[in-house]
Amino acid sequence: MKIIVPIKRVIDHAVRVRPSADGRSVEAASATMAINPFCEIALEEAVRLKEQGIASEVIAVSIGEPAAQEQLKAALAVGADRALLISTETALEPLAVARVLAHVAAEEGVELALLGKQAIDSDDNQTGQMLAALLGWPQATFASKVQINEGTATVTREVDGGLRTLSMPLPAVITADLRLNEPRYARLPDIMKARKKPIEQRELSSLGLDLPSQVELLAIEEPQPRQAGVVVESVDELLEQLKNVDKVIL
Ligand code: AMP
């Protein structure tokens, strides 16, 4: 069973991002970049399936600027067998990404697409769902446990107020939630080996796909700063303070 793991290059979660001067993007020029954390979890799960002898090959795929090779090298270092960069300077929206992934999944003959549940830069949470629809495959999103047995995936999903377990035939799409696993750190020898592994590169335009943009980004703004809190000495003082606040009914 071949697994495709889409890997998105994002600004590292520890970086405090700021809107750019034109309010249409964020300042990313000098920011530390990383693999989207949910993609790391998806990759870890795929590598574990390979280690258990369930998967035959794990293919990491990134769609984006050539610099995403850095994240693909990191994916090779933790156990992906191959890495494929679909190169484009245009930032694609989730439907376009899903179309590209559907093309690659069909071309590679994969039986499982394991994605992150969302990318932490745009928080779209759409690509996995759209990929499943385009391929006509069943999907299990927000996975916290995955078991593959004889062509069937049994997936426990994190839903409001609990867990939901379902089973579906392969090929299928699964998106990884936070509690699915704890991704390993790459070992230094594996990082060195990964540096020498080739990354297959294809220009997005060579795929011959029509990827019209359907969404226009109007503005990016920082949240309003929170007002400082007030420390009160007693419950009576608290009640007194609340009487002066609008929209509080006592
Ligand atoms: P999103 O729907 O944008 O929140 O992203 C969900 C998942 O789709 C991510 O965790 C990745 O697995 C995949 N994905 C989104 N954008 C890309 C991209 N440009 N390249 C590769 N994978 C992507």
GROMACS .gro file of C-alpha atoms and ligand atoms in nm:
model
  273
    1MET     CA    1   0.000   0.000   0.000
    2LYS     CA    2   0.141   0.336  -0.106
    3ILE     CA    3   0.067   0.638   0.112
    4ILE     CA    4   0.082   1.000   0.003
    5VAL     CA    5   0.151   1.256   0.277
    6PRO     CA    6   0.102   1.618   0.169
    7ILE     CA    7   0.346   1.843   0.353
    8LYS     CA    8   0.285   2.217   0.376
    9ARG     CA    9   0.566   2.465   0.443
   10VAL     CA   10   0.440   2.719   0.696
   11ILE     CA   11   0.580   2.987   0.926
   12ASP     CA   12   0.697   2.812   1.244
   13HIS     CA   13   0.427   2.806   1.511
   14ALA     CA   14   0.655   2.985   1.759
   15VAL     CA   15   0.694   3.292   1.533
   16ARG     CA   16   0.469   3.590   1.606
   17VAL     CA   17   0.337   3.684   1.265
   18ARG     CA   18   0.246   4.040   1.165
   19PRO     CA   19   0.034   4.162   0.875
   20SER     CA   20   0.230   4.308   0.586
   21ALA     CA   21   0.207   4.683   0.516
   22ASP     CA   22  -0.063   4.635   0.248
   23GLY     CA   23  -0.274   4.415   0.481
   24ARG     CA   24  -0.298   4.141   0.218
   25SER     CA   25  -0.041   3.895   0.355
   26VAL     CA   26   0.191   3.845   0.651
   27GLU     CA   27   0.556   3.937   0.695
   28ALA     CA   28   0.730   3.611   0.617
   29ALA     CA   29   1.061   3.721   0.465
   30SER     CA   30   1.283   3.650   0.765
   31ALA     CA   31   1.054   3.412   0.953
   32THR     CA   32   1.163   3.060   1.048
   33MET     CA   33   0.975   2.810   0.835
   34ALA     CA   34   0.871   2.458   0.932
   35ILE     CA   35   0.654   2.161   0.838
   36ASN     CA   36   0.294   2.233   0.933
   37PRO     CA   37   0.260   2.052   1.272
   38PHE     CA   38  -0.046   1.847   1.165
   39CYS     CA   39   0.144   1.730   0.855
   40GLU     CA   40   0.423   1.609   1.088
   41ILE     CA   41   0.165   1.399   1.273
   42ALA     CA   42   0.028   1.260   0.945
   43LEU     CA   43   0.382   1.175   0.834
   44GLU     CA   44   0.462   1.004   1.164
   45GLU     CA   45   0.152   0.785   1.126
   46ALA     CA   46   0.246   0.693   0.769
   47VAL     CA   47   0.601   0.605   0.874
   48ARG     CA   48   0.465   0.387   1.157
   49LEU     CA   49   0.241   0.204   0.906
   50LYS     CA   50   0.551   0.145   0.694
   51GLU     CA   51   0.745   0.017   0.997
   52GLN     CA   52   0.459  -0.224   1.076
   53GLY     CA   53   0.485  -0.362   0.724
   54ILE     CA   54   0.137  -0.228   0.634
   55ALA     CA   55   0.258   0.041   0.393
   56SER     CA   56   0.505  -0.027   0.114
   57GLU     CA   57   0.602   0.333   0.037
   58VAL     CA   58   0.551   0.676   0.192
   59ILE     CA   59   0.558   0.965  -0.055
   60ALA     CA   60   0.586   1.319   0.084
   61VAL     CA   61   0.446   1.583  -0.152
   62SER     CA   62   0.465   1.958  -0.117
   63ILE     CA   63   0.307   2.213  -0.347
   64GLY     CA   64   0.472   2.550  -0.329
   65GLU     CA   65   0.786   2.751  -0.370
   66PRO     CA   66   1.120   2.573  -0.429
   67ALA     CA   67   1.221   2.651  -0.069
   68ALA     CA   68   0.975   2.379   0.040
   69GLN     CA   69   1.255   2.136  -0.044
   70GLU     CA   70   1.380   2.212   0.307
   71GLN     CA   71   1.062   2.064   0.458
   72LEU     CA   72   1.072   1.770   0.217
   73LYS     CA   73   1.430   1.693   0.328
   74ALA     CA   74   1.303   1.696   0.687
   75ALA     CA   75   1.025   1.454   0.583
   76LEU     CA   76   1.282   1.221   0.425
   77ALA     CA   77   1.488   1.237   0.745
   78VAL     CA   78   1.199   1.106   0.958
   79GLY     CA   79   1.121   0.821   0.721
   80ALA     CA   80   0.946   0.922   0.399
   81ASP     CA   81   1.075   0.706   0.114
   82ARG     CA   82   1.035   0.963  -0.161
   83ALA     CA   83   0.974   1.336  -0.184
   84LEU     CA   84   0.801   1.523  -0.462
   85LEU     CA   85   0.788   1.900  -0.500
   86ILE     CA   86   0.522   2.047  -0.725
   87SER     CA   87   0.681   2.380  -0.782
   88THR     CA   88   0.488   2.709  -0.806
   89GLU     CA   89   0.536   3.064  -0.683
   90THR     CA   90   0.158   3.114  -0.663
   91ALA     CA   91  -0.007   3.054  -0.326
   92LEU     CA   92  -0.286   2.806  -0.401
   93GLU     CA   93  -0.620   2.783  -0.225
   94PRO     CA   94  -0.734   2.449  -0.079
   95LEU     CA   95  -0.944   2.341  -0.380
   96ALA     CA   96  -0.647   2.392  -0.612
   97VAL     CA   97  -0.416   2.205  -0.372
   98ALA     CA   98  -0.672   1.922  -0.355
   99ARG     CA   99  -0.687   1.906  -0.737
  100VAL     CA  100  -0.309   1.877  -0.759
  101LEU     CA  101  -0.302   1.611  -0.487
  102ALA     CA  102  -0.582   1.415  -0.659
  103HIS     CA  103  -0.374   1.420  -0.979
  104VAL     CA  104  -0.062   1.295  -0.798
  105ALA     CA  105  -0.254   1.032  -0.597
  106ALA     CA  106  -0.407   0.889  -0.915
  107GLU     CA  107  -0.075   0.897  -1.102
  108GLU     CA  108   0.111   0.725  -0.817
  109GLY     CA  109  -0.167   0.471  -0.753
  110VAL     CA  110  -0.177   0.544  -0.379
  111GLU     CA  111  -0.432   0.375  -0.154
  112LEU     CA  112  -0.416   0.616   0.136
  113ALA     CA  113  -0.380   0.994   0.158
  114LEU     CA  114  -0.281   1.101   0.508
  115LEU     CA  115  -0.302   1.479   0.555
  116GLY     CA  116  -0.292   1.718   0.844
  117LYS     CA  117  -0.639   1.824   0.957
  118GLN     CA  118  -0.545   2.186   0.887
  119ALA     CA  119  -0.260   2.415   0.798
  120ILE     CA  120  -0.175   2.649   1.085
  121ASP     CA  121  -0.114   2.947   0.856
  122SER     CA  122  -0.453   2.970   0.685
  123ASP     CA  123  -0.654   2.743   0.921
  124ASP     CA  124  -0.864   2.631   0.626
  125ASN     CA  125  -0.933   2.269   0.723
  126GLN     CA  126  -1.060   2.196   0.371
  127THR     CA  127  -0.797   2.017   0.164
  128GLY     CA  128  -0.850   1.661   0.292
  129GLN     CA  129  -1.227   1.685   0.255
  130MET     CA  130  -1.201   1.825  -0.098
  131LEU     CA  131  -0.942   1.565  -0.197
  132ALA     CA  132  -1.176   1.284  -0.085
  133ALA     CA  133  -1.463   1.437  -0.285
  134LEU     CA  134  -1.250   1.479  -0.599
  135LEU     CA  135  -1.125   1.120  -0.582
  136GLY     CA  136  -1.462   0.978  -0.477
  137TRP     CA  137  -1.293   0.814  -0.176
  138PRO     CA  138  -1.433   0.780   0.178
  139GLN     CA  139  -1.278   1.007   0.439
  140ALA     CA  140  -1.216   1.017   0.812
  141THR     CA  141  -1.117   1.359   0.942
  142PHE     CA  142  -0.971   1.459   1.283
  143ALA     CA  143  -0.823   1.112   1.338
  144SER     CA  144  -0.686   1.024   1.682
  145LYS     CA  145  -0.635   0.651   1.609
  146VAL     CA  146  -0.582   0.464   1.281
  147GLN     CA  147  -0.580   0.089   1.222
  148ILE     CA  148  -0.545  -0.066   0.878
  149ASN     CA  149  -0.648  -0.425   0.825
  150GLU     CA  150  -0.710  -0.615   0.502
  151GLY     CA  151  -0.812  -0.320   0.290
  152THR     CA  152  -1.014  -0.151   0.565
  153ALA     CA  153  -0.922   0.155   0.773
  154THR     CA  154  -1.072   0.178   1.121
  155VAL     CA  155  -1.041   0.535   1.241
  156THR     CA  156  -1.128   0.696   1.572
  157ARG     CA  157  -1.223   1.060   1.519
  158GLU     CA  158  -1.226   1.347   1.764
  159VAL     CA  159  -1.572   1.498   1.763
  160ASP     CA  160  -1.742   1.748   1.995
  161GLY     CA  161  -1.776   1.588   2.337
  162GLY     CA  162  -1.621   1.254   2.254
  163LEU     CA  163  -1.483   1.005   2.006
  164ARG     CA  164  -1.642   0.846   1.703
  165THR     CA  165  -1.503   0.529   1.546
  166LEU     CA  166  -1.579   0.435   1.189
  167SER     CA  167  -1.451   0.190   0.934
  168MET     CA  168  -1.409   0.249   0.560
  169PRO     CA  169  -1.263   0.061   0.266
  170LEU     CA  170  -0.937   0.173   0.106
  171PRO     CA  171  -0.852   0.379  -0.091
  172ALA     CA  172  -0.938   0.655   0.152
  173VAL     CA  173  -0.841   0.993   0.291
  174ILE     CA  174  -0.753   1.044   0.658
  175THR     CA  175  -0.669   1.376   0.824
  176ALA     CA  176  -0.462   1.377   1.141
  177ASP     CA  177  -0.561   1.546   1.466
  178LEU     CA  178  -0.326   1.646   1.748
  179ARG     CA  179  -0.361   1.332   1.960
  180LEU     CA  180  -0.297   1.078   1.681
  181ASN     CA  181   0.067   1.038   1.781
  182GLU     CA  182   0.377   1.223   1.895
  183PRO     CA  183   0.607   1.279   1.597
  184ARG     CA  184   0.965   1.160   1.640
  185TYR     CA  185   1.269   1.383   1.605
  186ALA     CA  186   1.494   1.305   1.310
  187ARG     CA  187   1.826   1.142   1.408
  188LEU     CA  188   2.142   1.316   1.292
  189PRO     CA  189   2.257   1.026   1.067
  190ASP     CA  190   1.913   1.025   0.903
  191ILE     CA  191   1.931   1.402   0.848
  192MET     CA  192   2.270   1.355   0.680
  193LYS     CA  193   2.136   1.069   0.464
  194ALA     CA  194   1.826   1.272   0.369
  195ARG     CA  195   2.046   1.557   0.243
  196LYS     CA  196   2.179   1.325  -0.026
  197LYS     CA  197   1.840   1.183  -0.129
  198PRO     CA  198   1.700   1.339  -0.446
  199ILE     CA  199   1.377   1.538  -0.444
  200GLU     CA  200   1.166   1.489  -0.755
  201GLN     CA  201   1.057   1.826  -0.889
  202ARG     CA  202   0.782   1.914  -1.132
  203GLU     CA  203   0.653   2.250  -1.240
  204LEU     CA  204   0.287   2.292  -1.150
  205SER     CA  205   0.219   2.415  -1.503
  206SER     CA  206   0.348   2.081  -1.646
  207LEU     CA  207   0.053   1.895  -1.486
  208GLY     CA  208  -0.188   2.064  -1.727
  209LEU     CA  209  -0.448   2.138  -1.460
  210ASP     CA  210  -0.692   2.427  -1.468
  211LEU     CA  211  -0.671   2.586  -1.123
  212PRO     CA  212  -0.877   2.906  -1.124
  213SER     CA  213  -0.873   3.115  -0.810
  214GLN     CA  214  -1.220   3.137  -0.655
  215VAL     CA  215  -1.156   3.329  -0.336
  216GLU     CA  216  -1.027   3.683  -0.302
  217LEU     CA  217  -0.839   3.769   0.014
  218LEU     CA  218  -0.959   4.111   0.128
  219ALA     CA  219  -0.766   4.180   0.448
  220ILE     CA  220  -0.545   4.036   0.718
  221GLU     CA  221  -0.561   4.207   1.057
  222GLU     CA  222  -0.419   4.148   1.402
  223PRO     CA  223  -0.675   4.075   1.674
  224GLN     CA  224  -0.774   4.373   1.892
  225PRO     CA  225  -0.540   4.395   2.191
  226ARG     CA  226  -0.709   4.270   2.510
  227GLN     CA  227  -0.778   4.523   2.781
  228ALA     CA  228  -0.587   4.480   3.106
  229GLY     CA  229  -0.779   4.301   3.384
  230VAL     CA  230  -0.866   4.443   3.728
  231VAL     CA  231  -0.771   4.268   4.053
  232VAL     CA  232  -1.041   4.300   4.319
  233GLU     CA  233  -1.001   4.244   4.693
  234SER     CA  234  -1.339   4.093   4.774
  235VAL     CA  235  -1.663   3.952   4.630
  236ASP     CA  236  -1.844   4.274   4.726
  237GLU     CA  237  -1.594   4.477   4.529
  238LEU     CA  238  -1.632   4.237   4.235
  239LEU     CA  239  -2.012   4.283   4.238
  240GLU     CA  240  -1.968   4.659   4.257
  241GLN     CA  241  -1.732   4.653   3.958
  242LEU     CA  242  -1.969   4.432   3.757
  243LYS     CA  243  -2.254   4.679   3.807
  244ASN     CA  244  -2.050   4.931   3.613
  245VAL     CA  245  -1.990   4.698   3.317
  246ASP     CA  246  -2.230   4.707   3.022
  247LYS     CA  247  -2.416   4.389   2.930
  248VAL     CA  248  -2.380   4.223   3.271
  249ILE     CA  249  -2.710   4.133   3.437
  250LEU     CA  250  -2.698   4.099   3.815
  251AMP     P1  251  -0.579   2.317   0.491
  251AMP     O1  252  -0.701   2.255   0.430
  251AMP     O2  253  -0.517   2.425   0.404
  251AMP     O3  254  -0.602   2.366   0.633
  251AMP     O4  255  -0.465   2.205   0.497
  251AMP     C1  256  -0.489   2.073   0.541
  251AMP     C2  257  -0.377   1.983   0.494
  251AMP     O5  258  -0.370   1.985   0.351
  251AMP     C3  259  -0.236   2.018   0.540
  251AMP     O6  260  -0.208   1.970   0.670
  251AMP     C4  261  -0.152   1.945   0.435
  251AMP     O7  262  -0.146   1.805   0.463
  251AMP     C5  263  -0.236   1.965   0.307
  251AMP     N1  264  -0.188   2.085   0.233
  251AMP     C6  265  -0.245   2.208   0.229
  251AMP     N2  266  -0.174   2.292   0.150
  251AMP     C7  267  -0.069   2.220   0.102
  251AMP     C8  268   0.041   2.245   0.015
  251AMP     N3  269   0.059   2.367  -0.041
  251AMP     N4  270   0.128   2.145  -0.011
  251AMP     C9  271   0.111   2.023   0.042
  251AMP     N5  272   0.010   1.992   0.125
  251AMP    C10  273  -0.080   2.087   0.155
   0.00000   0.00000   0.00000
